[in-house]
Amino acid sequence: MAQKNKPPPSPDRSLPKSAQAKAQDDQVIATNNSSIVSKRSVEKLYYPDEPHFFRFFVKKFQRRAPLINRGYHFRMHAIDVLVRNFLRAPRKVGKKRKVVVNLGCGSDVLPWQCLTRYREDCAGVKFVDVDFADLMERKRAVVEGTEELMGVLTGVKGRGEVEKPVVWESEEYVQIGCDLRELGVLRGGLERVVEVEECEFLFVAEVSITYMEREGADGVVKWASGLGDAEFVLLEQILPEGEEHPFAATMLSHFRKLNTQLKSVRTYPTLQSQLERFSSKGWSSIQAWTLWQAWADGTFLNDEERRKLDEVEPFDEWEEFAIFGGHYCVIHAKTQPGEVKIAGTRDVSGHDRSWDALLPGRLSVQYDALSGQKGQRRFAAAMLLSLEDEINNQKGDIVVNTMGLGTKSRLQSCDIFSRGDHTRGMELAFGDGGPTTRMCHALADLGGDSGVLLTGGRAGPADVHKDCWVFNKKTSSWAKTHDLPVPLYRHSVTSLGQPGLALLAGGRGPTTDLFGDFLLFTPEAGWTSCEVVGEVRPLAVYGATLASRGVKNEGNGYFHGFFAGGIREGLIARQILTWELTISDGTKPTIKFKYPKGLDDFHHHTLERFGATAYWDGNTYKIIGGIVRDQILQHSMEVLQLDESNYVLSIRRTEYLSNNGDGLPPRPLLIGASAVPLSNGQFVVLGGGATCFSMGTFWNKGVYTFRPVEHTQDNSQTLPSSVSAWSHEKTIDIVPGERSIPLRPTSTVEGGTNAQVHIKAIPRIKLQSSKDFEDLLRKGQPAVLEGLDLGACASLWSLDYLAAQIGLDRQVVIHDSPTQSMNFTSKNFKYTTTTFSDFTQLLKSGSRLYLRALSSDKPSEKPASLDSDFPSIYPDFTLPPQLSAVHENLFSSVLRMSGPVNMWLHYDVMANVYCQISGSKRLILFPPADVTQLGFAPGASSSSIDVFATLANAPWELANTSPQEATLSPGDVLFLPPLWLHTATPTSDVSIAVNVFFRDLDGGVYAAGRDVYGNRDIAAYEKGRMDIGKIVDSFKKVPSEVREFYLLRLAEELKGRARG
């Protein structure tokens, strides 16, 4: 039994602080503000039937992302369970009162939650909140001014009846204002409100004492153990895989930027070090969990409680939840005798010994860094292509990473990677048609000439796809194939090693139901359910590891492989199986599962994963990334090499070696990454990353190539020679109904079809003031304006929200197009009147629709105005002060919504700002001087030229133009000067924008009369066209040759004056 520690003698009054120390305290206090906003989000969503108390401390509700909500919910729940258990335990002999002390409480509402949830258990209990005096004064003011908080408290003392450091006192609840480093002051405060020797204490420190200097934090832990019968609940950050782990590095950087460094985490980075910390400071019984361990521990949640959490909101951020939970510990310590242990479901040290005993499998790692945000996408899927190089007359490999989640939204594009110079001159262009935006889909190379199979995926967790496509490597085109029987994402698909065949296992649909079937794909029959035979029945899971070894024993129709892990009911499933698939003509395929021999708990922990990539390389299974139960994957476990022989699985311990001997490259985060096998046991990893809870997003910033290291008989090793670096060639779109931009333009010669068009990027700028925008107006050049505050629309405007606010039965006129590219001249679309509700539903289904809102009052006479046409959503949209010139000269404000359709090439006479609210669009602009090159008929403001198709199929036709382009993401604002020709194509399923037109020329310049769209040409042009008619008429009586001669001379004179 540990020795009791006497409380140290300290002054009972706070000492004055320096300005620097006070500033540091204020920064720590500021962390409370973000935390309580997140807890308020949890309170409202997860506890709808309880009284809400955080709302009195949070002025405006902000719904947090599902990951933040789930993480904060479980943080709060873990503490709630341990506090509840303390309250319900019988009082110890000789103790008259229980006291719950919240150290560094901030605006937490633990006392009111307990008094509401566990009213009977709180009889005689006193809750004590402790934090800086300034914060406690603010909290007192809120409590005293809120009837709902005061209503559960009795025996409230007046301000003159309490003595510092006590700030506020009632029978059930006390506030003490002091610095936790001043333990004498804290002790004095407690003695003023309770008889310390007659009490048993529970101290709670939720991410609070870690901001203190380590000595001060340890002093609190030791001091608390000296108060007799006491318990301590600590929740704070740890570094189980060191500071180099991407989550850890992001977390430490976040707190460093806030100037609230975590000062204990380096001394106590693991659960074991936390056990030793508490054991050495007077605590006799200690249990330790990571939050990820606690999530699976019945102490905190049972299976039914976990299932019910999925009813709150759709959730699919398991990898990010796991690495967050793995970097936080929960310590429950008692001064009473008991065990000192890590309370999770596995003995870490035992597994580490098993890992060290394995035979090594060495891999060299080559890292090729990428610049900027190139290649940043996660939960994509990649394929390897071999294309002809027209310059070098040889084949070269490229990797195509398809769709997934980008830095701001899901992507309708692919990243193209190549290495060396072998792909220079190669052209990759996708033919018409292709899959829509998605993530968590699967790709499987069907072998031979069968192409690459893309299956399922999702937009949001409740918006799931069942369509499937085959990419033809020869024609570089997508073709629709047989749909899945049900929509699925996070399903596992593997090719079977025989051309055209693939196997699908598991997956999740738009509800929480799991898909428990196994499906065989053949090009002719599509998807066929396999009959499971034998005694072993696999669990229905999603995100499992599936790989095929190909044909078994060279027999036709017999295949075998490996299946493990996945998630089921919120936990990683405990299953490792081998399988045998039999395909016979005319009968239903059968699949039989077996348990491999010799499995122990180490195998289960290491092989059972969620979100990993797996394949057979001809010698071993490679299992790459994902998450495991209980802990963060150790670096050496992230890539597994697994041998199989006679149903025995043997794991090789991975050792990484630098390819060039200069040290290992930056550690990748193998979550949401795409892995593609190459030849000779090599594989490449690209993309990937994770949202690191509320602390930022980590992206892998390069391409990793892994290659096996050969061993010699004397156990020496030879590093493979360096290979050419991978580079990011281009990002190209998959847009149904159009061709995409080539990987690289073909080799050029002077003139003809080899002429090139050069597209410049429209500059991106940040406006600091309205003067900056006025300067931009004077320059007359387009720009993408970043970082502007457009109001609540940025977070509110979803299709469902707009339908609810505008009215389900509101009539709107939309463009309905049968093709991707609308053509105003040929009118290849029709105008359709429909309800706004039907319009939004059609957009969700991928219909080619476009809404350019018109005036609700007199659509043929008045310009559109968001405030009068859509008053219910108008307050959501604001023009920031930097754009005051727009507001002061406002002409119209237009709501624009579209599905997968292109807006035709046209120009606007008035300047305008295009504000992208939701979704994304790619726009190509041409300067006004290009009008003569782009097929604009006299007097017409629209052209029939399909710019995007021309760029893909005949780019030389635009060689004499000067295009500029930009892709707008939510929050971006494009400034379009007058007369700049422009066209747009969506890069997301749905786009929502507000287009604001304003007059930037003198009022007398514009033509008089009706102008609904803001593109009526100026008065001088309209008059000039009439004057041209008169001039031509004046030549009627002269011969045609003479008329042509002089009219052409006049035309040249006009050109000269236009440019003079």
PDB file of C-alpha atoms in Angstrom, residues 336-512:
ATOM      1  CA  GLN A 336      -7.766   2.305  -1.394  1.00  0.00           C
ATOM      2  CA  PRO A 337      -5.735  -0.847  -2.151  1.00  0.00           C
ATOM      3  CA  GLY A 338      -6.336  -2.538  -5.473  1.00  0.00           C
ATOM      4  CA  GLU A 339      -4.840  -3.452  -8.840  1.00  0.00           C
ATOM      5  CA  VAL A 340      -2.554  -1.299 -10.924  1.00  0.00           C
ATOM      6  CA  LYS A 341      -3.288  -2.212 -14.530  1.00  0.00           C
ATOM      7  CA  ILE A 342      -4.122  -1.209 -18.035  1.00  0.00           C
ATOM      8  CA  ALA A 343      -7.789  -2.033 -18.067  1.00  0.00           C
ATOM      9  CA  GLY A 344      -8.309  -2.542 -21.794  1.00  0.00           C
ATOM     10  CA  THR A 345      -8.923  -5.863 -23.478  1.00  0.00           C
ATOM     11  CA  ARG A 346      -5.304  -6.733 -24.235  1.00  0.00           C
ATOM     12  CA  ASP A 347      -1.958  -6.978 -22.485  1.00  0.00           C
ATOM     13  CA  VAL A 348       0.219  -4.589 -24.476  1.00  0.00           C
ATOM     14  CA  SER A 349       3.534  -5.886 -23.185  1.00  0.00           C
ATOM     15  CA  GLY A 350       2.700  -9.505 -24.035  1.00  0.00           C
ATOM     16  CA  HIS A 351       1.820  -8.628 -27.591  1.00  0.00           C
ATOM     17  CA  ASP A 352       4.942  -6.560 -27.971  1.00  0.00           C
ATOM     18  CA  ARG A 353       7.016  -9.588 -27.001  1.00  0.00           C
ATOM     19  CA  SER A 354       5.154 -11.687 -29.573  1.00  0.00           C
ATOM     20  CA  TRP A 355       5.828  -9.053 -32.197  1.00  0.00           C
ATOM     21  CA  ASP A 356       9.541  -8.891 -31.458  1.00  0.00           C
ATOM     22  CA  ALA A 357       9.842 -12.673 -31.834  1.00  0.00           C
ATOM     23  CA  LEU A 358       8.593 -12.695 -35.421  1.00  0.00           C
ATOM     24  CA  LEU A 359      10.812 -13.131 -38.445  1.00  0.00           C
ATOM     25  CA  PRO A 360      11.471  -9.772 -40.069  1.00  0.00           C
ATOM     26  CA  GLY A 361      10.214  -8.785 -43.493  1.00  0.00           C
ATOM     27  CA  ARG A 362      12.251  -5.828 -44.634  1.00  0.00           C
ATOM     28  CA  LEU A 363      10.913  -3.149 -46.956  1.00  0.00           C
ATOM     29  CA  SER A 364      12.784  -0.219 -48.430  1.00  0.00           C
ATOM     30  CA  VAL A 365      10.812   3.003 -48.605  1.00  0.00           C
ATOM     31  CA  GLN A 366      11.197   5.681 -51.249  1.00  0.00           C
ATOM     32  CA  TYR A 367       9.407   8.959 -50.683  1.00  0.00           C
ATOM     33  CA  ASP A 368       8.662  11.389 -53.491  1.00  0.00           C
ATOM     34  CA  ALA A 369       7.368  14.687 -52.134  1.00  0.00           C
ATOM     35  CA  LEU A 370       4.616  16.622 -53.911  1.00  0.00           C
ATOM     36  CA  SER A 371       4.202  20.386 -53.886  1.00  0.00           C
ATOM     37  CA  GLY A 372       1.247  22.301 -52.520  1.00  0.00           C
ATOM     38  CA  GLN A 373      -1.977  20.339 -52.232  1.00  0.00           C
ATOM     39  CA  LYS A 374      -1.242  17.993 -55.119  1.00  0.00           C
ATOM     40  CA  GLY A 375      -2.514  14.497 -54.580  1.00  0.00           C
ATOM     41  CA  GLN A 376      -4.432  15.358 -51.421  1.00  0.00           C
ATOM     42  CA  ARG A 377      -7.450  13.109 -51.395  1.00  0.00           C
ATOM     43  CA  ARG A 378      -8.513  10.312 -49.087  1.00  0.00           C
ATOM     44  CA  PHE A 379     -10.958   7.424 -49.191  1.00  0.00           C
ATOM     45  CA  ALA A 380     -10.346   7.298 -52.912  1.00  0.00           C
ATOM     46  CA  ALA A 381      -9.395   4.203 -54.926  1.00  0.00           C
ATOM     47  CA  ALA A 382      -6.471   3.814 -57.306  1.00  0.00           C
ATOM     48  CA  MET A 383      -5.670   1.795 -60.418  1.00  0.00           C
ATOM     49  CA  LEU A 384      -2.525   1.090 -62.389  1.00  0.00           C
ATOM     50  CA  LEU A 385      -2.567   1.778 -66.137  1.00  0.00           C
ATOM     51  CA  SER A 386       0.024   1.094 -68.791  1.00  0.00           C
ATOM     52  CA  LEU A 387      -0.261   3.516 -71.698  1.00  0.00           C
ATOM     53  CA  GLU A 388       1.611   4.045 -74.927  1.00  0.00           C
ATOM     54  CA  ASP A 389       4.147   6.880 -74.962  1.00  0.00           C
ATOM     55  CA  GLU A 390       3.844   8.475 -78.394  1.00  0.00           C
ATOM     56  CA  ILE A 391       7.192  10.277 -78.125  1.00  0.00           C
ATOM     57  CA  ASN A 392       9.371   7.437 -76.850  1.00  0.00           C
ATOM     58  CA  ASN A 393       7.362   4.680 -78.546  1.00  0.00           C
ATOM     59  CA  GLN A 394       7.155   2.592 -75.388  1.00  0.00           C
ATOM     60  CA  LYS A 395       4.751   1.855 -72.595  1.00  0.00           C
ATOM     61  CA  GLY A 396       4.805   3.668 -69.286  1.00  0.00           C
ATOM     62  CA  ASP A 397       2.954   3.071 -66.025  1.00  0.00           C
ATOM     63  CA  ILE A 398       0.698   5.659 -64.471  1.00  0.00           C
ATOM     64  CA  VAL A 399      -1.419   5.472 -61.337  1.00  0.00           C
ATOM     65  CA  VAL A 400      -4.889   7.016 -61.352  1.00  0.00           C
ATOM     66  CA  ASN A 401      -6.346   7.841 -57.916  1.00  0.00           C
ATOM     67  CA  THR A 402     -10.080   8.209 -58.424  1.00  0.00           C
ATOM     68  CA  MET A 403     -12.467  10.571 -56.669  1.00  0.00           C
ATOM     69  CA  GLY A 404     -12.639  10.404 -52.869  1.00  0.00           C
ATOM     70  CA  LEU A 405     -12.628  13.258 -50.363  1.00  0.00           C
ATOM     71  CA  GLY A 406     -10.537  16.346 -51.086  1.00  0.00           C
ATOM     72  CA  THR A 407      -9.446  19.242 -48.941  1.00  0.00           C
ATOM     73  CA  LYS A 408     -12.916  20.782 -48.984  1.00  0.00           C
ATOM     74  CA  SER A 409     -15.403  18.341 -50.495  1.00  0.00           C
ATOM     75  CA  ARG A 410     -15.863  15.057 -52.300  1.00  0.00           C
ATOM     76  CA  LEU A 411     -14.165  15.070 -55.688  1.00  0.00           C
ATOM     77  CA  GLN A 412     -15.356  14.368 -59.226  1.00  0.00           C
ATOM     78  CA  SER A 413     -11.793  14.072 -60.430  1.00  0.00           C
ATOM     79  CA  CYS A 414      -8.740  11.824 -60.585  1.00  0.00           C
ATOM     80  CA  ASP A 415      -5.102  12.482 -59.753  1.00  0.00           C
ATOM     81  CA  ILE A 416      -2.665  11.195 -62.353  1.00  0.00           C
ATOM     82  CA  PHE A 417       0.816  10.084 -61.257  1.00  0.00           C
ATOM     83  CA  SER A 418       3.730   8.958 -63.396  1.00  0.00           C
ATOM     84  CA  ARG A 419       7.406   8.357 -62.831  1.00  0.00           C
ATOM     85  CA  GLY A 420      10.399   9.166 -64.941  1.00  0.00           C
ATOM     86  CA  ASP A 421      10.123  10.537 -68.454  1.00  0.00           C
ATOM     87  CA  HIS A 422       8.355   7.546 -69.930  1.00  0.00           C
ATOM     88  CA  THR A 423       4.935   9.138 -69.926  1.00  0.00           C
ATOM     89  CA  ARG A 424       5.856  12.402 -71.582  1.00  0.00           C
ATOM     90  CA  GLY A 425       3.618  12.837 -74.593  1.00  0.00           C
ATOM     91  CA  MET A 426       1.095  10.259 -73.428  1.00  0.00           C
ATOM     92  CA  GLU A 427      -2.478  11.427 -73.582  1.00  0.00           C
ATOM     93  CA  LEU A 428      -5.073  10.213 -71.155  1.00  0.00           C
ATOM     94  CA  ALA A 429      -8.591  11.372 -71.931  1.00  0.00           C
ATOM     95  CA  PHE A 430     -11.742   9.860 -70.540  1.00  0.00           C
ATOM     96  CA  GLY A 431     -14.521   9.170 -72.995  1.00  0.00           C
ATOM     97  CA  ASP A 432     -18.078  10.326 -72.475  1.00  0.00           C
ATOM     98  CA  GLY A 433     -19.820   9.251 -69.308  1.00  0.00           C
ATOM     99  CA  GLY A 434     -18.526   8.048 -65.988  1.00  0.00           C
ATOM    100  CA  PRO A 435     -19.347   7.624 -62.302  1.00  0.00           C
ATOM    101  CA  THR A 436     -20.517  10.533 -60.187  1.00  0.00           C
ATOM    102  CA  THR A 437     -18.717  11.941 -57.168  1.00  0.00           C
ATOM    103  CA  ARG A 438     -18.157   9.421 -54.389  1.00  0.00           C
ATOM    104  CA  MET A 439     -15.851   8.123 -51.694  1.00  0.00           C
ATOM    105  CA  CYS A 440     -15.414   4.781 -49.922  1.00  0.00           C
ATOM    106  CA  HIS A 441     -15.902   2.989 -53.247  1.00  0.00           C
ATOM    107  CA  ALA A 442     -13.846   0.032 -54.475  1.00  0.00           C
ATOM    108  CA  LEU A 443     -11.740  -0.644 -57.567  1.00  0.00           C
ATOM    109  CA  ALA A 444     -10.661  -4.089 -58.743  1.00  0.00           C
ATOM    110  CA  ASP A 445      -8.513  -4.770 -61.797  1.00  0.00           C
ATOM    111  CA  LEU A 446     -10.323  -7.582 -63.607  1.00  0.00           C
ATOM    112  CA  GLY A 447      -7.215  -8.584 -65.545  1.00  0.00           C
ATOM    113  CA  GLY A 448      -6.549  -9.057 -69.230  1.00  0.00           C
ATOM    114  CA  ASP A 449      -8.720  -6.829 -71.391  1.00  0.00           C
ATOM    115  CA  SER A 450     -11.576  -6.876 -68.887  1.00  0.00           C
ATOM    116  CA  GLY A 451     -10.793  -3.442 -67.458  1.00  0.00           C
ATOM    117  CA  VAL A 452     -11.087  -2.070 -63.943  1.00  0.00           C
ATOM    118  CA  LEU A 453     -14.313  -2.510 -61.998  1.00  0.00           C
ATOM    119  CA  LEU A 454     -15.597   0.381 -59.856  1.00  0.00           C
ATOM    120  CA  THR A 455     -18.345  -0.456 -57.368  1.00  0.00           C
ATOM    121  CA  GLY A 456     -20.619   1.499 -55.067  1.00  0.00           C
ATOM    122  CA  GLY A 457     -19.388   4.165 -52.668  1.00  0.00           C
ATOM    123  CA  ARG A 458     -21.160   7.040 -51.037  1.00  0.00           C
ATOM    124  CA  ALA A 459     -21.679  10.757 -50.918  1.00  0.00           C
ATOM    125  CA  GLY A 460     -22.780  11.106 -47.291  1.00  0.00           C
ATOM    126  CA  PRO A 461     -23.237   8.028 -45.067  1.00  0.00           C
ATOM    127  CA  ALA A 462     -26.968   8.106 -45.851  1.00  0.00           C
ATOM    128  CA  ASP A 463     -26.492   8.759 -49.588  1.00  0.00           C
ATOM    129  CA  VAL A 464     -25.075   5.512 -50.924  1.00  0.00           C
ATOM    130  CA  HIS A 465     -24.516   4.345 -54.515  1.00  0.00           C
ATOM    131  CA  LYS A 466     -25.158   0.965 -56.094  1.00  0.00           C
ATOM    132  CA  ASP A 467     -24.030   1.778 -59.636  1.00  0.00           C
ATOM    133  CA  CYS A 468     -20.970   0.030 -61.042  1.00  0.00           C
ATOM    134  CA  TRP A 469     -18.656   0.953 -63.909  1.00  0.00           C
ATOM    135  CA  VAL A 470     -15.879  -0.674 -65.874  1.00  0.00           C
ATOM    136  CA  PHE A 471     -12.913   1.390 -67.049  1.00  0.00           C
ATOM    137  CA  ASN A 472     -11.685   0.214 -70.442  1.00  0.00           C
ATOM    138  CA  LYS A 473      -7.909   0.573 -70.478  1.00  0.00           C
ATOM    139  CA  LYS A 474      -7.695   0.550 -74.265  1.00  0.00           C
ATOM    140  CA  THR A 475     -10.243   3.287 -74.938  1.00  0.00           C
ATOM    141  CA  SER A 476      -9.751   5.101 -71.616  1.00  0.00           C
ATOM    142  CA  SER A 477     -13.500   5.261 -71.176  1.00  0.00           C
ATOM    143  CA  TRP A 478     -15.996   4.338 -68.502  1.00  0.00           C
ATOM    144  CA  ALA A 479     -18.916   2.038 -69.281  1.00  0.00           C
ATOM    145  CA  LYS A 480     -21.863   1.354 -67.030  1.00  0.00           C
ATOM    146  CA  THR A 481     -22.167  -2.265 -65.947  1.00  0.00           C
ATOM    147  CA  HIS A 482     -24.455  -4.276 -63.688  1.00  0.00           C
ATOM    148  CA  ASP A 483     -25.646  -2.465 -60.557  1.00  0.00           C
ATOM    149  CA  LEU A 484     -25.130  -3.936 -57.119  1.00  0.00           C
ATOM    150  CA  PRO A 485     -28.292  -5.521 -55.715  1.00  0.00           C
ATOM    151  CA  VAL A 486     -28.256  -2.912 -52.924  1.00  0.00           C
ATOM    152  CA  PRO A 487     -26.363   0.373 -52.411  1.00  0.00           C
ATOM    153  CA  LEU A 488     -23.070  -0.269 -50.595  1.00  0.00           C
ATOM    154  CA  TYR A 489     -19.986   1.502 -49.344  1.00  0.00           C
ATOM    155  CA  ARG A 490     -16.998   0.300 -47.335  1.00  0.00           C
ATOM    156  CA  HIS A 491     -17.497  -3.059 -49.032  1.00  0.00           C
ATOM    157  CA  SER A 492     -14.480  -5.192 -49.901  1.00  0.00           C
ATOM    158  CA  VAL A 493     -13.775  -6.296 -53.470  1.00  0.00           C
ATOM    159  CA  THR A 494     -10.954  -8.436 -54.829  1.00  0.00           C
ATOM    160  CA  SER A 495     -10.222  -9.697 -58.302  1.00  0.00           C
ATOM    161  CA  LEU A 496      -9.984 -13.470 -58.473  1.00  0.00           C
ATOM    162  CA  GLY A 497      -6.994 -13.789 -60.779  1.00  0.00           C
ATOM    163  CA  GLN A 498      -9.063 -14.948 -63.737  1.00  0.00           C
ATOM    164  CA  PRO A 499     -10.076 -12.260 -66.263  1.00  0.00           C
ATOM    165  CA  GLY A 500     -13.428 -10.655 -65.593  1.00  0.00           C
ATOM    166  CA  LEU A 501     -14.076 -12.196 -62.166  1.00  0.00           C
ATOM    167  CA  ALA A 502     -14.297 -10.455 -58.793  1.00  0.00           C
ATOM    168  CA  LEU A 503     -15.611 -11.210 -55.320  1.00  0.00           C
ATOM    169  CA  LEU A 504     -17.406  -8.722 -53.049  1.00  0.00           C
ATOM    170  CA  ALA A 505     -17.777  -9.112 -49.286  1.00  0.00           C
ATOM    171  CA  GLY A 506     -19.755  -7.129 -46.748  1.00  0.00           C
ATOM    172  CA  GLY A 507     -20.411  -3.426 -46.767  1.00  0.00           C
ATOM    173  CA  ARG A 508     -22.873  -0.943 -45.395  1.00  0.00           C
ATOM    174  CA  GLY A 509     -25.933   0.667 -46.932  1.00  0.00           C
ATOM    175  CA  PRO A 510     -27.772   3.933 -46.294  1.00  0.00           C
ATOM    176  CA  THR A 511     -29.115   2.574 -42.985  1.00  0.00           C
ATOM    177  CA  THR A 512     -27.070   0.983 -40.218  1.00  0.00           C
TER     178      THR A 512
END
